[in-house]
Amino acid sequence: GGGETSVRVERMFGLMDRFLKSDPSSLQKDILDHVEYTVARSRFSFDDFEAYQALAHSVRDRLIERWHDTQIHFKKKDPKRIYFLSLEFLMGRSLSNSVINLGIRDQYADALKELGFEFEVLAEQEGDAALGNGGLARLSACQMDSLATMDYPAWGYGLRYQYGLFRQVILDGYQHEQPDYWLNFGNPWEIERVHVTYPVKFYGTVEDENFNGGKRKVWLPGEMVEAVAYDNPIPGHGTRNTITLRLWAAKPSDQIDMESFNTGDYINAVVNRQRAETISSVLYPDDRSYQGKELRLKQQYFFVSASLQDIIRRFKDSHSNFDDFPEKVALQLNDTHPSLAIAEVMRVLVDEEHLDWNRAWGIVCKIFSFTTHTVLPEGLEKVPVDLLESLLPRHLQIIYDINFDYIEELKKKIGLDYDRLSRMSIVEDGAVKSIRMANLAIVCSHTVNGVSRVHSELLKTRVFKDFYELWPHKFDYKTNGVTQRRWIVVSNPSLSALISKWLGTEAWIRDVDLLAGLQEQAANVDLHEEWRMVRKVNKMRLAEYIEAMSGIKVSVNAMFDVQIKRIHEYKRQLLNILGIIHRYDCIKNMEKSDRTKVVPRVCIIGGKAAPGYEIAKKIIKLCNAVAEKINNDPDVGDLLKLVFIPDYNVSVAELVIPGADLSQHISTAGHEASGTGNMKFLMNGCLLLATEDGSTVEIIEEIGEDNMEFERSRLK
Ligand code: CR6
């Protein structure tokens, strides 16, 4: 890590006195200047949205200062950098998170108050950056916050989708999908780098060329598009370290294809070239299923190629020998989505840098680590050979060559066990010949990690058993985590204040282990009382939201019972709904006098279904139909309500989690690789109703059996 030789120390050598001041009156001036010169509104007349824009720009200025310091610091130190490659990042909103990490939230709130604005109201003007589907994508976002806070020299690389995850609209109980126009009102949190661009090539042919008395391969591409960098600064908490999430957008390239302009059809030539932009236009909304679509493969290669050109350019700035590459570069593959990077590094080293194959392979095998987020073998990506051959002909050759050498080595180790050899091969010879991306990733990564302990056991004993037996040292697990900055400090400010008060320190905001200090106060009734008040405030906030969204009035005295996550059969929202129907039945059939014994309950379900996942969509309809019935039965009243919260996203989670009394994580055991929602509820003091699956198993160990109750059916 960055440790003590960190950016925190670096500021001493910086031009501290030149930095933007953050006292309320300096902030006020900056906000008003941005109203006038950035938003181009009169400083005497601007609305909440314009105030938000100006505010965001003033925060951004402060981020940029820190970002520059960070760049200078790491350029000078030249440490090994961590490159986190992910096709998905669910960042949510940036304003509150940024000012809290910068430590100037209160100063901004004061500055705004004098201008007649409320910080919270302006924060609500921001839309979510929803460049991802579910847990995997939010994990990437939490990870970036932690890497910045812990002073790592890290970069995130991904795609700047024009349209993020679809908006969910419920009509007549059914889910409808609408495009997410998140960039329509501008995005103050990104910096467009018009000069950081790289050409990315597709299609074409591979030719043999004479070279130094031998032959070498040359890829003659058939299409070229330009990748443009958009930098999103990610500030750490309590440090100046501000790292970069660099997202690529596709633009038409001006490098080749002048031919079409010379034929005289100028209008059509322009229109055709504009099609390049479709590569980064839309996020695929199906989590954990790969359909072998060309556009998806194009997205994967586009982002991998641009990122690697950028990474190699940075390495070459201060190094000339590629043998040093593994000392300066670590590439983390977030699932198999970026695993074309392996073939791409080989291609660059061999075809462009002219290293011999074995030397290049030695380097490649030292730089990649692979995180897998899947339990089911059918969740693993397979790319049809035909598709890869047409889009990336040279990469297919390279993968074949990697596979040939690897299988030859494997035969020496395991003998001619053809069943096993064919299971472990990178190339699958089925009805559709395809490339197994996970096998490619495992063969060349030096570590393969699961996302919880039980997940990694499943990997070793089932999903990747053959590989584990061959290379046990590669397999590891890193149980998922979530950042308390976002999931307590930003989303539950009252709880945050309570914790700091009772711990007597804010150090837990950087070091979550310190929360254990609250144990000493576990029996303190004053703490209990304050805790209950905090919960009440959050439930009121949630109840208002529910009424505004759905018109349903819920009682804050009822137990709020929540299940929010992507809709999936294995997550068993259906089981929850059947339980609610049963509860309704029981209440209906009960003696009137017994009803006083029922704990009133508001059941809250939220989540999106992949647009093509019919059963998941039917579960949403069922939930809304059951809600319609229960909520309109005067006989039941406040004893039971069911609310489907539409368009579940990061911001909705920030509102719902602090207001939950009970949360459900009831996946079919053995199916949830980790789960991260459970941790967010837990750190907000919520009871969990859960199966022993994924990371819940470790939560049980952490909280101790005193703090839980096992169901009778548990197999011990
Ligand atoms: N859906 C897992 O299913 C895990 C996250 C993050 C998932 C989930 O249990 O917590 O990744 N897997 O590791 C995939 O997306 C493939 C998820 O989010």
XYZ file of C-alpha atoms and ligand atoms in Angstrom:
734
model
C 0.000 0.000 0.000
C 0.891 3.660 0.031
C 1.383 3.488 3.790
C 3.104 6.379 5.462
C 5.060 7.441 2.393
C 1.728 8.668 1.299
C -0.071 11.526 -0.288
C -0.847 12.740 3.204
C 2.818 13.570 3.662
C 3.209 14.948 0.167
C 0.980 17.952 0.796
C 3.733 19.403 2.979
C 5.825 19.914 -0.125
C 2.956 21.223 -2.154
C 1.865 24.774 -2.588
C -0.604 24.606 0.265
C -1.187 28.347 0.420
C -2.190 28.415 -3.211
C -5.007 25.923 -2.691
C -8.654 26.880 -2.773
C -9.831 27.852 0.661
C -12.680 25.950 2.248
C -14.059 28.341 4.816
C -17.757 29.145 4.267
C -17.191 32.573 2.736
C -14.603 31.310 0.223
C -16.962 28.477 -0.631
C -19.801 30.917 -1.124
C -17.774 33.014 -3.502
C -16.749 29.930 -5.479
C -20.323 28.701 -5.739
C -21.546 32.094 -6.935
C -18.717 32.344 -9.451
C -19.710 28.971 -10.851
C -23.347 30.043 -10.998
C -22.286 33.004 -13.093
C -19.410 31.690 -15.211
C -19.929 27.926 -15.440
C -23.688 27.522 -15.296
C -24.105 30.943 -16.931
C -26.985 32.080 -14.750
C -27.306 35.352 -12.916
C -26.014 35.152 -9.362
C -29.258 36.838 -8.346
C -31.516 34.256 -9.873
C -30.846 30.526 -9.999
C -32.858 27.485 -9.027
C -32.001 24.366 -7.005
C -30.669 22.472 -9.982
C -28.454 25.351 -11.034
C -27.264 25.739 -7.461
C -26.424 22.016 -7.441
C -24.439 22.398 -10.662
C -22.452 25.322 -9.284
C -21.884 23.501 -6.014
C -20.721 20.388 -7.855
C -18.258 22.428 -9.906
C -16.814 24.024 -6.818
C -16.314 20.580 -5.264
C -14.810 19.374 -8.508
C -12.217 22.192 -8.394
C -11.092 20.899 -5.023
C -10.972 17.354 -6.316
C -8.829 18.447 -9.240
C -6.260 20.050 -6.899
C -5.923 16.824 -4.976
C -5.911 14.813 -8.145
C -2.941 16.810 -9.452
C -1.044 16.348 -6.192
C -1.692 12.638 -6.358
C -0.429 12.404 -9.929
C 2.760 14.333 -9.099
C 3.323 12.272 -5.974
C 3.042 8.914 -7.693
C 4.889 10.014 -10.777
C 7.836 10.873 -8.553
C 7.642 7.721 -6.430
C 6.837 5.378 -9.317
C 5.303 2.613 -7.185
C 3.702 -0.542 -8.550
C 0.253 0.530 -9.669
C -2.973 -1.386 -9.287
C -5.177 -1.380 -12.324
C -8.710 -2.506 -11.640
C -10.380 -3.487 -14.903
C -14.153 -3.676 -14.717
C -16.925 -3.368 -17.247
C -19.253 -2.142 -14.489
C -19.150 0.551 -11.811
C -22.265 1.520 -9.834
C -21.087 4.834 -8.449
C -24.473 6.339 -7.568
C -24.256 10.006 -6.615
C -20.964 11.806 -6.005
C -21.714 15.066 -4.207
C -22.214 13.998 -0.589
C -19.589 11.307 -0.808
C -17.020 13.774 -2.143
C -17.559 16.558 0.379
C -17.590 14.062 3.238
C -14.345 12.470 2.086
C -12.853 15.945 1.642
C -13.980 16.791 5.186
C -15.834 19.959 4.153
C -19.491 18.967 4.239
C -20.414 21.230 7.150
C -18.576 24.181 5.635
C -20.571 23.758 2.434
C -23.824 23.391 4.340
C -23.111 26.659 6.180
C -22.105 28.468 3.013
C -25.290 27.368 1.278
C -27.527 28.257 4.188
C -26.486 31.889 3.920
C -27.269 31.786 0.222
C -30.718 30.447 1.073
C -30.154 26.829 0.035
C -30.194 23.535 1.894
C -27.338 21.110 1.215
C -29.597 18.013 1.376
C -32.075 19.528 -1.051
C -29.354 20.260 -3.589
C -27.867 16.790 -3.120
C -31.227 15.366 -4.226
C -30.829 17.105 -7.600
C -28.082 14.720 -8.607
C -28.910 11.641 -10.674
C -27.246 8.270 -10.172
C -24.309 7.111 -12.239
C -25.625 3.588 -12.835
C -22.948 2.039 -15.039
C -23.526 -1.447 -13.719
C -26.076 -4.062 -12.766
C -25.831 -5.245 -9.200
C -23.463 -6.459 -6.518
C -20.413 -6.854 -8.743
C -20.715 -3.270 -9.946
C -21.345 -1.721 -6.549
C -18.407 -3.727 -5.209
C -16.217 -1.992 -7.807
C -17.450 1.386 -6.576
C -16.903 0.571 -2.886
C -13.462 -0.757 -3.791
C -12.467 2.525 -5.459
C -13.452 4.468 -2.327
C -11.377 2.178 -0.138
C -8.341 2.170 -2.425
C -8.348 5.979 -2.409
C -8.796 6.146 1.364
C -6.009 3.648 1.982
C -3.581 5.661 -0.206
C -3.144 3.040 -2.895
C -1.759 4.102 -6.274
C -4.782 2.618 -7.999
C -6.665 3.238 -11.221
C -10.081 2.003 -12.186
C -10.738 1.438 -15.880
C -14.134 0.959 -17.473
C -16.621 2.102 -20.088
C -18.506 5.385 -20.164
C -21.897 4.126 -21.259
C -24.128 6.774 -22.778
C -27.051 4.904 -21.213
C -26.570 3.227 -17.853
C -28.820 0.577 -16.357
C -32.412 1.029 -17.601
C -34.958 2.925 -15.536
C -37.657 0.675 -14.181
C -41.215 1.969 -14.505
C -44.114 -0.034 -13.124
C -47.291 0.107 -15.217
C -50.259 -1.995 -14.184
C -47.917 -3.980 -11.952
C -45.524 -4.866 -14.776
C -41.925 -3.740 -15.198
C -41.222 -1.548 -18.204
C -37.737 -0.479 -19.165
C -36.827 3.047 -20.171
C -33.446 4.395 -21.205
C -31.327 6.049 -18.553
C -30.478 9.470 -20.008
C -28.004 10.166 -17.247
C -25.776 12.482 -19.304
C -28.559 14.707 -20.633
C -28.015 17.372 -18.019
C -24.235 17.181 -18.086
C -21.945 15.416 -15.661
C -19.828 17.720 -13.483
C -17.977 14.743 -11.942
C -16.063 13.820 -15.052
C -13.258 15.551 -16.890
C -13.122 14.928 -20.605
C -9.539 14.350 -21.752
C -9.712 15.189 -25.426
C -5.992 14.536 -25.740
C -6.001 11.167 -24.017
C -7.236 9.093 -26.921
C -6.192 5.792 -28.439
C -7.135 4.012 -31.622
C -8.855 0.644 -31.164
C -8.905 -1.795 -34.055
C -11.363 -4.471 -35.085
C -11.939 -7.080 -37.835
C -9.614 -7.499 -40.790
C -7.011 -10.176 -41.467
C -3.680 -11.445 -40.196
C -0.801 -11.669 -42.658
C 2.680 -13.178 -42.446
C 5.512 -10.732 -42.912
C 9.240 -11.316 -43.306
C 11.149 -10.087 -40.302
C 14.809 -10.570 -39.332
C 15.082 -13.612 -41.538
C 11.953 -15.170 -40.020
C 8.227 -14.576 -40.216
C 5.980 -12.535 -38.027
C 2.264 -11.856 -37.806
C 0.750 -8.561 -38.787
C -2.866 -7.686 -38.086
C -4.429 -5.573 -40.815
C -7.569 -4.254 -39.145
C -10.754 -3.494 -41.033
C -12.162 -0.905 -38.667
C -10.750 1.650 -36.300
C -12.476 3.700 -33.625
C -11.092 6.187 -31.186
C -11.292 5.775 -27.386
C -11.528 9.064 -25.471
C -10.780 9.175 -21.745
C -13.219 10.607 -19.208
C -11.656 10.910 -15.780
C -13.705 10.651 -12.624
C -11.690 11.707 -9.574
C -12.223 9.467 -6.531
C -11.218 11.163 -3.281
C -10.085 9.205 -0.259
C -11.290 10.069 3.236
C -8.816 11.874 5.453
C -6.080 11.952 2.803
C -5.274 14.021 -0.247
C -5.043 10.836 -2.242
C -7.500 11.204 -5.117
C -7.381 8.380 -7.622
C -8.876 8.098 -11.077
C -11.701 6.117 -12.505
C -10.929 6.414 -16.216
C -13.890 5.559 -18.430
C -13.637 5.283 -22.218
C -16.106 6.598 -24.739
C -16.035 5.625 -28.413
C -15.657 8.284 -31.084
C -15.202 7.973 -34.845
C -11.529 7.824 -35.766
C -9.958 10.265 -38.197
C -6.991 8.004 -38.818
C -8.139 5.753 -41.625
C -11.014 5.295 -43.951
C -10.549 8.586 -45.775
C -11.562 6.566 -48.810
C -15.275 6.864 -48.160
C -14.966 10.644 -48.193
C -13.270 10.624 -51.545
C -16.117 8.778 -53.245
C -18.209 11.895 -53.023
C -20.932 10.663 -50.661
C -19.982 13.043 -47.887
C -23.250 12.885 -45.909
C -23.359 9.084 -45.792
C -19.680 8.892 -44.980
C -20.238 11.041 -41.883
C -23.372 9.166 -40.857
C -21.655 5.775 -41.205
C -18.689 6.834 -39.130
C -20.972 8.064 -36.398
C -21.891 4.422 -35.810
C -18.569 4.014 -33.973
C -20.173 5.645 -30.955
C -22.571 2.742 -30.493
C -19.732 0.720 -28.922
C -19.998 2.642 -25.671
C -23.672 3.493 -25.976
C -25.425 1.050 -23.673
C -24.799 -1.181 -20.676
C -25.958 -4.785 -21.064
C -28.630 -5.241 -18.398
C -28.406 -9.008 -17.954
C -26.337 -9.772 -14.931
C -24.462 -13.078 -14.978
C -25.375 -14.364 -18.395
C -23.381 -14.016 -21.559
C -25.160 -14.326 -24.860
C -22.282 -14.183 -27.295
C -23.373 -10.860 -28.774
C -20.918 -9.102 -31.055
C -21.517 -5.654 -29.566
C -20.779 -6.935 -26.068
C -17.505 -8.486 -27.253
C -16.664 -5.210 -28.981
C -17.256 -3.342 -25.725
C -14.977 -5.731 -23.888
C -12.136 -5.380 -26.346
C -12.622 -1.652 -26.786
C -12.167 -0.956 -23.096
C -9.380 -3.496 -22.668
C -7.386 -2.196 -25.633
C -7.685 1.482 -24.659
C -6.845 0.762 -21.009
C -3.763 -1.279 -21.902
C -2.461 1.331 -24.324
C -2.794 3.852 -21.511
C -1.115 1.589 -18.945
C 1.744 0.678 -21.265
C 2.244 4.328 -22.223
C 2.544 5.215 -18.519
C 5.030 2.382 -17.969
C 7.135 3.430 -20.941
C 7.280 7.019 -19.660
C 9.867 5.879 -17.141
C 10.926 2.358 -18.177
C 12.431 0.804 -21.248
C 12.693 -2.887 -20.309
C 9.500 -4.942 -20.268
C 11.043 -7.364 -17.793
C 10.325 -4.630 -15.219
C 6.646 -4.575 -16.160
C 5.526 -6.990 -13.397
C 7.251 -4.811 -10.788
C 5.229 -1.799 -11.831
C 1.913 -3.150 -13.017
C -0.790 -5.294 -11.407
C -3.934 -5.968 -13.429
C -7.016 -7.112 -11.563
C -9.691 -8.734 -13.722
C -13.154 -8.098 -12.321
C -14.804 -11.321 -13.471
C -14.018 -12.632 -16.948
C -15.417 -9.536 -18.721
C -11.944 -7.982 -19.201
C -10.072 -11.250 -19.777
C -9.305 -10.432 -23.421
C -6.619 -8.291 -21.776
C -4.496 -11.423 -21.531
C -4.423 -11.978 -25.281
C -4.045 -8.256 -25.846
C -0.917 -7.941 -23.667
C 0.573 -10.924 -25.506
C -0.244 -9.299 -28.846
C 1.339 -5.994 -27.892
C 4.467 -7.590 -26.444
C 5.007 -10.032 -29.305
C 3.660 -8.222 -32.384
C 4.381 -4.612 -31.485
C 7.240 -4.706 -28.991
C 8.825 -7.737 -30.700
C 9.528 -9.741 -27.552
C 9.864 -13.444 -28.161
C 6.830 -15.511 -27.225
C 8.210 -17.208 -24.111
C 9.569 -14.005 -22.631
C 6.213 -12.312 -23.201
C 4.332 -15.234 -21.653
C 6.607 -15.109 -18.593
C 5.685 -11.442 -18.108
C 1.979 -11.975 -18.698
C 1.847 -14.748 -16.094
C 3.112 -12.353 -13.407
C 0.716 -9.443 -13.859
C -2.846 -10.759 -13.832
C -5.120 -11.595 -10.924
C -8.633 -12.808 -11.465
C -11.707 -12.314 -9.259
C -14.609 -14.586 -10.035
C -18.103 -13.716 -8.800
C -19.938 -16.773 -9.986
C -21.071 -20.055 -8.467
C -22.740 -21.704 -11.422
C -20.701 -23.181 -14.280
C -23.349 -21.877 -16.703
C -22.576 -18.354 -15.500
C -19.115 -18.539 -17.086
C -18.517 -16.636 -20.303
C -17.927 -18.577 -23.499
C -17.095 -16.667 -26.648
C -17.968 -18.435 -29.912
C -14.814 -18.946 -31.969
C -16.532 -17.684 -35.143
C -17.355 -14.401 -33.472
C -13.856 -13.918 -32.098
C -12.282 -14.887 -35.398
C -14.171 -12.239 -37.317
C -13.831 -9.448 -34.733
C -10.309 -10.134 -33.420
C -8.553 -12.584 -35.730
C -5.095 -12.123 -34.209
C -6.388 -12.608 -30.675
C -7.946 -15.917 -31.628
C -4.568 -17.115 -32.964
C -2.877 -16.006 -29.764
C -5.421 -17.800 -27.611
C -4.943 -20.962 -29.687
C -1.179 -20.681 -29.237
C -1.515 -20.133 -25.489
C -3.790 -23.158 -25.333
C -1.440 -25.341 -27.367
C 1.548 -24.675 -25.080
C -0.592 -25.028 -21.986
C -2.139 -28.349 -23.018
C 1.304 -29.721 -23.884
C 2.536 -28.778 -20.397
C -0.617 -30.196 -18.871
C -0.097 -33.559 -20.575
C 3.318 -33.776 -18.928
C 1.734 -33.158 -15.540
C -1.496 -35.159 -15.641
C -0.859 -37.616 -18.451
C -3.248 -38.392 -21.258
C -6.473 -38.127 -19.272
C -8.470 -36.839 -22.236
C -11.644 -36.108 -20.301
C -9.771 -33.923 -17.911
C -7.682 -32.332 -20.648
C -10.785 -31.409 -22.561
C -12.497 -30.012 -19.435
C -9.455 -27.882 -18.708
C -8.854 -26.725 -22.254
C -9.350 -23.032 -23.028
C -11.036 -24.087 -26.254
C -14.332 -25.952 -25.996
C -15.102 -28.303 -28.870
C -18.870 -28.407 -28.608
C -21.674 -27.895 -31.088
C -20.503 -24.308 -31.087
C -16.743 -24.161 -30.748
C -15.929 -21.518 -28.163
C -13.348 -19.944 -25.892
C -13.803 -20.437 -22.154
C -12.821 -17.064 -20.786
C -12.553 -18.282 -17.188
C -10.093 -20.993 -18.190
C -7.992 -18.428 -20.019
C -8.070 -16.189 -16.945
C -7.102 -19.005 -14.568
C -4.281 -20.326 -16.736
C -2.541 -17.011 -16.857
C -3.401 -15.388 -13.514
C -1.134 -15.825 -10.522
C -4.091 -15.618 -8.135
C -7.737 -16.538 -8.556
C -10.013 -15.341 -5.818
C -13.566 -16.083 -4.819
C -15.619 -13.437 -3.016
C -16.358 -15.256 0.255
C -14.983 -18.281 2.068
C -17.771 -20.675 1.080
C -17.632 -19.395 -2.463
C -13.976 -20.258 -2.671
C -14.695 -23.735 -1.265
C -17.221 -24.218 -4.053
C -14.635 -23.074 -6.581
C -12.093 -25.554 -5.268
C -14.425 -28.512 -4.979
C -16.766 -27.944 -7.924
C -16.488 -25.084 -10.397
C -12.688 -25.079 -10.840
C -11.827 -28.399 -9.179
C -9.484 -29.566 -11.954
C -7.540 -26.327 -11.773
C -7.374 -26.316 -7.992
C -5.850 -29.784 -8.017
C -3.221 -28.612 -10.472
C -2.433 -25.217 -8.948
C -3.699 -25.106 -5.335
C -1.426 -22.130 -4.600
C -3.315 -19.919 -7.051
C -6.653 -20.190 -5.242
C -7.615 -17.762 -2.549
C -10.591 -15.779 -1.342
C -11.162 -12.168 -0.476
C -14.495 -11.794 1.220
C -16.369 -8.825 -0.210
C -16.721 -5.668 1.786
C -18.592 -2.401 1.570
C -17.431 1.092 2.430
C -18.745 2.561 5.660
C -18.150 6.010 4.130
C -21.051 5.532 1.738
C -23.172 3.083 3.740
C -23.090 4.796 7.126
C -21.618 8.296 6.915
C -23.319 9.438 3.695
C -26.558 7.493 3.969
C -27.169 7.555 7.718
C -25.759 10.793 9.151
C -27.647 10.437 12.447
C -26.213 6.989 13.083
C -22.799 8.258 12.081
C -22.978 11.026 14.686
C -24.194 8.546 17.287
C -21.311 6.158 16.634
C -18.690 8.913 16.776
C -20.178 10.197 20.014
C -20.201 6.822 21.745
C -16.790 5.786 20.459
C -15.378 9.220 21.246
C -13.665 9.300 17.860
C -14.275 9.494 14.136
C -11.409 7.115 13.402
C -13.897 4.329 12.568
C -14.667 6.205 9.346
C -11.267 5.101 8.056
C -10.916 1.903 10.073
C -14.135 -0.065 10.281
C -12.726 -2.547 12.827
C -12.999 0.180 15.444
C -16.783 -0.246 15.393
C -16.161 -3.243 17.648
C -15.512 -0.684 20.396
C -19.279 -0.196 20.645
C -19.489 -3.651 22.236
C -18.427 -2.145 25.550
C -21.579 -0.048 25.498
C -23.854 -2.848 24.355
C -25.921 -2.814 27.549
C -26.144 0.959 27.880
C -29.802 1.984 27.891
C -29.044 5.565 26.873
C -27.325 4.265 23.778
C -30.346 2.049 23.076
C -32.657 5.011 23.368
C -30.581 7.171 21.013
C -30.295 4.275 18.592
C -34.084 3.885 18.545
C -34.475 7.606 17.855
C -32.073 7.371 14.925
C -34.034 4.455 13.504
C -37.280 6.362 13.934
C -35.950 9.373 12.015
C -34.802 7.125 9.175
C -38.126 5.295 9.088
C -39.965 8.597 8.842
C -37.769 9.626 5.919
C -38.484 6.279 4.233
C -42.231 6.441 4.952
C -42.403 9.862 3.282
C -40.636 8.483 0.248
C -42.985 5.500 0.056
C -46.004 7.769 0.212
C -44.576 10.067 -2.456
C -43.756 7.146 -4.767
C -46.792 4.964 -4.310
C -49.411 6.882 -2.379
C -49.359 4.180 0.312
C -49.338 5.493 3.854
C -47.330 3.272 6.186
C -47.018 3.453 9.950
C -43.517 4.023 11.325
C -44.544 1.944 14.314
C -44.717 -1.108 12.114
C -41.712 -3.342 11.525
C -40.066 -2.485 8.204
C -39.203 -5.775 6.554
C -37.048 -5.239 3.463
C -35.779 -7.263 0.523
C -33.959 -5.131 -2.057
C -31.666 -6.634 -4.704
C -31.834 -7.786 -8.324
C -34.838 -10.021 -8.932
C -33.624 -13.603 -9.405
C -35.147 -16.990 -8.793
C -32.198 -18.000 -6.628
C -32.631 -14.912 -4.436
C -36.172 -16.150 -3.773
C -38.268 -13.013 -3.757
C -41.003 -15.521 -4.584
C -40.514 -17.251 -1.226
C -40.801 -13.883 0.512
C -44.049 -13.085 -1.340
C -45.511 -16.509 -0.513
C -44.634 -15.803 3.119
C -46.483 -12.484 2.906
C -49.545 -14.183 1.402
C -49.458 -16.682 4.252
C -49.189 -13.887 6.806
C -52.163 -12.155 5.198
C -54.171 -15.377 5.371
C -53.312 -15.862 9.034
C -54.429 -12.344 9.888
C -57.675 -12.791 7.970
C -58.471 -16.055 9.700
C -57.528 -14.882 13.156
C -59.904 -14.149 16.030
C -60.258 -10.364 16.243
C -58.931 -10.481 19.814
C -55.717 -12.193 18.695
C -54.853 -9.427 16.284
C -53.363 -7.303 19.029
C -50.596 -9.910 19.269
C -49.551 -9.381 15.661
C -46.501 -7.177 15.129
C -47.587 -4.740 12.385
C -45.347 -5.095 9.364
C -44.520 -3.124 6.258
C -42.976 -5.451 3.693
C -40.803 -3.656 1.178
C -39.490 -5.297 -1.969
C -37.422 -3.584 -4.638
C -35.268 -4.637 -7.544
C -34.909 -4.766 -11.296
C -35.397 -7.831 -13.488
C -33.230 -8.315 -16.569
C -35.438 -7.298 -19.518
C -35.339 -10.792 -21.009
C -35.856 -12.699 -17.742
C -39.551 -13.620 -17.977
C -39.926 -15.361 -14.621
C -38.270 -12.484 -12.749
C -40.679 -10.091 -14.444
C -43.634 -12.254 -13.412
C -42.405 -12.156 -9.816
C -42.590 -8.341 -9.947
C -46.137 -8.523 -11.296
C -47.087 -11.006 -8.570
C -45.658 -8.736 -5.915
C -47.666 -5.775 -7.178
C -50.846 -7.849 -7.458
C -50.477 -9.132 -3.895
C -49.764 -5.583 -2.703
C -52.929 -4.329 -4.419
C -55.002 -6.929 -2.598
C -53.458 -6.538 0.861
C -53.120 -2.763 0.921
C -56.758 -2.250 -0.007
C -58.184 -4.640 2.557
C -59.550 -2.449 5.388
C -59.833 -5.550 7.507
C -56.034 -5.775 7.688
C -55.210 -2.085 8.046
C -51.773 -1.338 9.442
C -51.136 -4.953 10.427
C -49.731 -5.693 7.009
C -48.668 -3.616 4.032
C -46.683 -4.555 0.969
C -44.773 -1.979 -1.061
C -42.861 -2.572 -4.269
C -40.332 0.253 -4.542
C -39.803 1.079 -8.216
C -36.467 1.764 -9.899
C -34.234 0.388 -7.172
C -30.746 1.894 -7.430
C -27.868 3.069 -5.216
C -29.678 6.215 -4.053
C -32.822 4.289 -3.190
C -30.683 1.826 -1.220
C -29.142 4.730 0.713
C -32.628 5.754 1.746
C -34.115 2.334 2.440
C -31.291 0.570 4.301
C -31.108 2.962 7.300
C -34.885 2.636 7.748
C -35.038 -1.172 7.782
C -35.758 -3.184 10.926
C -35.445 -6.570 9.239
C -33.792 -7.426 5.945
C -33.995 -10.594 3.902
C -31.080 -12.449 2.272
C -32.734 -15.763 1.609
C -30.908 -17.112 -1.449
C -31.004 -20.841 -2.070
C -27.939 -22.004 -0.136
C -24.936 -22.479 -2.389
C -26.059 -19.862 -4.922
C -25.027 -16.423 -3.617
C -21.280 -16.100 -4.159
C -21.079 -13.493 -1.441
C -23.815 -10.895 -1.224
C -22.987 -7.384 -0.031
C -26.426 -6.019 0.865
C -26.319 -8.062 4.079
C -23.264 -6.039 5.243
C -24.892 -2.702 4.480
C -27.974 -3.550 6.543
C -25.874 -5.033 9.312
C -23.739 -1.919 9.751
C -26.951 0.107 10.012
C -28.102 -2.017 12.926
C -30.648 -4.056 11.022
C -31.706 -7.611 11.827
C -30.911 -10.119 9.071
C -33.154 -12.965 8.028
C -30.776 -15.075 5.989
C -29.712 -18.434 4.683
C -26.233 -19.682 5.473
C -24.890 -18.702 2.106
C -22.014 -16.596 0.790
C -20.686 -14.016 3.198
C -23.550 -14.557 5.680
C -21.613 -17.567 6.977
C -18.776 -15.249 7.963
C -21.173 -12.674 9.424
C -22.503 -15.397 11.722
C -18.985 -16.122 12.968
C -18.303 -12.450 13.443
C -21.438 -11.605 15.456
C -21.330 -14.866 17.441
C -24.098 -17.365 18.029
C -25.401 -15.280 20.945
C -26.600 -12.755 18.454
C -28.484 -15.123 16.248
C -31.102 -17.772 16.166
C -30.951 -20.868 13.990
C -34.013 -22.210 12.256
C -34.951 -25.795 13.137
C -34.338 -27.107 9.661
C -30.672 -26.173 9.768
C -28.439 -29.089 8.856
C -25.567 -29.346 11.293
N -24.589 -10.805 -8.809
C -22.728 -12.368 -6.963
O -23.873 -13.049 -7.367
C -21.635 -11.034 -5.169
C -21.301 -9.996 -6.232
C -20.012 -9.277 -5.924
C -22.318 -11.318 -8.004
C -22.898 -11.769 -5.574
O -23.151 -12.811 -4.639
O -21.798 -10.405 -3.925
O -21.182 -10.592 -7.531
N -21.952 -12.012 -9.202
O -18.968 -10.178 -5.744
C -21.951 -11.546 -10.474
O -22.349 -10.440 -10.782
C -21.441 -12.442 -11.547
C -23.466 -10.361 -8.338
O -23.376 -9.205 -8.158
